[in-house]
Coordinates of C-alpha atoms in Angstrom, one line a residue:
Chain T
X148 CA 0.0 0.0 0.0
X149 CA 1.8 3.1 -1.2
X150 CA -0.3 5.7 0.7
X151 CA 0.7 9.3 -0.3
X152 CA 3.5 9.6 -2.8
X153 CA 5.3 12.8 -3.7
X154 CA 7.7 13.5 -6.5
X155 CA 10.4 14.7 -6.7
X156 CA 12.1 14.2 -3.4
X157 CA 14.7 16.9 -4.0
X158 CA 14.8 19.8 -6.4
X159 CA 16.9 22.9 -7.0
X160 CA 15.3 25.8 -8.9
X161 CA 16.7 29.0 -10.1
X162 CA 14.9 32.2 -9.3
X163 CA 12.0 32.8 -11.7
X164 CA 11.7 29.2 -12.8
X165 CA 8.5 27.2 -12.4
X166 CA 7.8 23.7 -11.4
X167 CA 5.1 21.3 -10.3
X168 CA 5.3 19.1 -7.2
X169 CA 3.3 15.9 -7.8
X170 CA 1.2 14.2 -5.1
X171 CA -0.9 11.1 -5.5
X172 CA -2.7 9.0 -3.0
X173 CA -4.2 5.5 -3.4
X174 CA -6.5 5.5 -0.3
X175 CA -9.5 7.1 -2.0
X176 CA -9.4 10.0 0.4
X177 CA -11.4 13.0 -0.6
X178 CA -9.4 15.5 1.5
X179 CA -5.9 16.5 0.4
X180 CA -3.5 19.2 1.6
X181 CA -0.3 20.9 0.9
X182 CA 1.9 22.1 3.7
X183 CA 5.3 23.7 3.9
X184 CA 7.8 23.3 6.7
X185 CA 10.4 26.0 7.2
X186 CA 13.4 25.3 9.5
X187 CA 12.5 25.5 13.2
X188 CA 8.9 26.0 12.3
X189 CA 5.8 23.9 12.3
X190 CA 4.0 23.1 9.1
X191 CA 1.8 25.8 7.5
X192 CA -1.1 25.0 5.1
X193 CA -0.7 26.3 1.6
X194 CA -3.8 24.8 -0.1
X195 CA -6.3 22.2 0.5
X196 CA -9.0 20.3 -1.4
X197 CA -12.2 18.6 -0.2
X198 CA -12.7 16.6 -3.4
X199 CA -12.1 16.6 -7.1
X200 CA -12.7 20.0 -8.6
X201 CA -12.8 21.8 -5.3
X202 CA -9.8 23.6 -3.8
X203 CA -9.3 26.5 -1.4
X204 CA -6.5 28.6 0.0
X205 CA -4.8 27.9 3.2
X206 CA -2.7 30.2 5.4
X207 CA 0.2 30.8 3.0
X208 CA -1.1 30.5 -0.6
X209 CA 0.8 33.3 -2.3
X210 CA 3.1 32.1 -5.1
X211 CA 1.4 28.8 -5.5
X212 CA -1.5 27.2 -7.4
X213 CA -3.2 23.9 -7.2
X214 CA -5.7 21.8 -9.2
X215 CA -7.6 18.7 -8.4
X216 CA -8.9 16.9 -11.5
X217 CA -9.0 13.5 -9.9
X218 CA -9.5 12.1 -6.4
X219 CA -6.0 10.6 -6.5
X220 CA -3.9 13.6 -7.6
X221 CA -3.3 17.0 -6.1
X222 CA -0.3 18.8 -7.8
X223 CA 1.2 22.0 -6.5
X224 CA 2.4 24.5 -9.0
X225 CA 5.1 27.1 -8.2
X226 CA 5.2 30.0 -10.6
X227 CA 8.2 32.3 -10.7
X228 CA 10.1 30.7 -7.9
X229 CA 11.6 32.9 -5.2
X230 CA 14.2 32.2 -2.4
X231 CA 11.3 32.6 0.1
X232 CA 9.9 29.4 -1.3
X233 CA 12.9 27.4 -0.2
X234 CA 11.3 24.8 2.1
X235 CA 10.2 21.3 2.6
X236 CA 6.8 20.6 1.1
X237 CA 4.4 17.9 2.4
X238 CA 1.3 16.6 0.7
X239 CA -1.2 14.9 3.0
X240 CA -4.6 13.2 2.7
X241 CA -7.3 12.2 5.1
X242 CA -10.5 10.2 5.0
X243 CA -13.0 12.4 6.8
X244 CA -11.3 15.8 6.8
X245 CA -12.1 16.3 10.5
X246 CA -11.9 13.5 13.0
X247 CA -9.4 11.2 11.2
X248 CA -5.7 11.7 11.0
X249 CA -3.9 12.9 8.0
X250 CA -1.4 10.7 6.2
X251 CA 1.7 12.5 4.9
X252 CA 4.0 11.9 2.0
X253 CA 7.7 11.8 2.3
X254 CA 8.2 15.4 1.5
X255 CA 9.9 17.4 -1.2
X256 CA 12.9 19.4 -0.3
X257 CA 13.0 22.5 -2.6
X258 CA 15.9 25.0 -2.8
X259 CA 15.5 28.2 -4.8
X260 CA 18.8 29.8 -5.7
Chain D
X418 CA -7.9 32.0 15.2
X419 CA -6.4 28.7 16.3
X420 CA -2.9 28.5 17.8
X421 CA -0.7 25.7 19.1
X422 CA 2.3 26.4 21.3
X423 CA 5.1 24.0 22.0
X424 CA 7.3 26.0 24.3
X425 CA 10.1 23.5 24.4
X426 CA 12.3 24.0 21.3
X427 CA 14.8 21.3 22.2
X428 CA 15.0 18.6 24.9
X429 CA 18.0 16.4 25.5
X430 CA 17.8 13.4 27.7
X431 CA 19.9 10.3 28.4
X432 CA 18.4 6.9 27.5
X433 CA 15.9 5.5 30.0
X434 CA 14.9 8.9 31.3
X435 CA 11.3 9.9 31.2
X436 CA 10.5 13.0 29.2
X437 CA 7.4 15.1 28.8
X438 CA 6.6 17.3 25.8
X439 CA 4.3 20.2 26.4
X440 CA 1.5 21.4 24.1
X441 CA -0.8 24.3 24.8
X442 CA -3.6 25.2 22.4
X443 CA -6.0 28.0 21.7
X444 CA -9.3 27.7 19.9
X445 CA -12.8 29.1 20.1
X446 CA -14.3 25.9 18.7
X447 CA -16.2 23.7 21.1
X448 CA -15.5 20.7 19.0
X449 CA -11.9 20.0 18.0
X450 CA -9.3 17.3 17.6
X451 CA -5.8 17.3 18.9
X452 CA -3.0 15.2 17.3
X453 CA 0.6 14.3 17.9
X454 CA 3.0 13.5 15.0
X455 CA 6.5 12.3 15.1
X456 CA 9.1 13.4 12.5
X457 CA 12.2 11.1 12.6
X458 CA 15.5 12.1 11.0
X459 CA 14.3 10.5 7.8
X460 CA 11.8 13.3 7.5
X461 CA 8.4 11.8 7.1
X462 CA 5.5 12.6 9.5
X463 CA 4.2 9.7 11.5
X464 CA 0.8 9.9 13.3
X465 CA 0.9 9.0 17.0
X466 CA -2.4 9.8 18.5
X467 CA -5.8 11.6 18.0
X468 CA -7.9 13.0 20.9
X469 CA -11.3 14.7 20.6
X470 CA -12.4 17.6 22.7
X471 CA -15.0 15.6 24.5
X472 CA -12.7 12.9 25.7
X473 CA -10.4 13.9 28.5
X474 CA -9.3 10.4 29.4
X475 CA -5.6 10.0 29.5
X476 CA -4.2 7.4 27.2
X477 CA -1.3 5.0 27.4
X478 CA 0.2 3.1 24.5
X479 CA 3.3 1.2 25.5
X480 CA 6.0 3.7 26.6
X481 CA 3.9 6.6 25.4
X482 CA 1.2 8.4 27.3
X483 CA -0.9 11.5 26.8
X484 CA -2.5 13.9 29.3
X485 CA -5.4 16.0 27.9
X486 CA -6.7 18.8 30.2
X487 CA -9.3 21.1 28.8
X488 CA -9.1 23.3 31.9
X489 CA -5.6 24.3 31.0
X490 CA -5.9 23.8 27.2
X491 CA -3.0 21.4 27.3
X492 CA -2.3 18.0 25.6
X493 CA 1.1 16.8 26.9
X494 CA 3.0 13.8 25.7
X495 CA 5.2 11.6 27.9
X496 CA 7.7 9.1 26.8
X497 CA 8.7 6.7 29.6
X498 CA 12.1 5.0 29.6
X499 CA 13.2 6.9 26.5
X500 CA 15.2 5.2 23.8
X501 CA 17.6 6.4 21.2
X502 CA 15.0 5.6 18.5
X503 CA 12.7 8.2 20.1
X504 CA 15.0 10.9 18.9
X505 CA 12.9 13.0 16.5
X506 CA 10.9 16.2 16.1
X507 CA 7.5 15.9 17.7
X508 CA 4.6 18.1 16.6
X509 CA 1.3 18.8 18.3
X510 CA -1.5 19.9 16.0
X511 CA -5.1 21.0 16.2
X512 CA -8.1 20.7 13.9
X513 CA -11.3 22.4 14.8
X514 CA -14.8 23.5 13.7
X515 CA -18.3 22.4 14.4
X516 CA -19.7 20.0 11.9
X517 CA -16.3 19.4 10.4
X518 CA -16.0 22.9 8.9
X519 CA -12.3 22.8 9.4
X520 CA -12.1 20.2 6.7
X521 CA -9.2 18.6 8.6
X522 CA -6.9 21.6 8.2
X523 CA -4.2 21.3 10.8
X524 CA -2.7 24.1 12.9
X525 CA 0.8 22.9 14.0
X526 CA 2.9 23.9 16.9
X527 CA 6.6 24.8 16.2
X528 CA 7.7 21.3 17.1
X529 CA 10.0 20.0 19.9
X530 CA 13.3 18.4 18.9
X531 CA 14.0 15.5 21.2
X532 CA 17.5 14.0 21.4
X533 CA 18.0 10.8 23.4
X534 CA 21.6 10.1 24.1
X535 CA 22.8 6.5 24.7

């Protein structure tokens, strides 16, 4: 059982470049999330989705975009990368969206230089 | 707004010592869930426990125990007889909202780095 899979695991971007972080889950969860983790900080929510075709902003959405065309996939798009986007990105999914725990991917370590 | 505070940034103990990680939360919701996650050096987040706001019973799972007190808005985590493998970052998190309106969005504390020395 793969759970939540993120690709790539590591990436170095130059300022101004764009990229998509991929996230897929095989648990048929409706709720999916993107968080970022900065050094010494907890995770902060970027975007979330309650089902295919439905997405909404979290606490720190600026500079990012998401889409949810299928239940399984929830890609995160970075446009015009900036050094402030250097972080570790985690994708997560949950069954109920409230009373059940979230399952996290392995994370993507992104460096913008 | 919701807030989770883990005042202990780093804790260092010697193996077999007991250690308590503190978590204090703020929320206006009457229905909410609290979580603890472990982030080992490999980087993934591992779910440890979930507790809802109506259940103040303490819980013990092996060497782990949790103390939830609504009166002090705290959800502390104790590791008994710590081991080197317990070395990790531990996060406390909160999800709130009546009727599930939080959609499972988690508010995390800053994390506590636990180092267990042999």
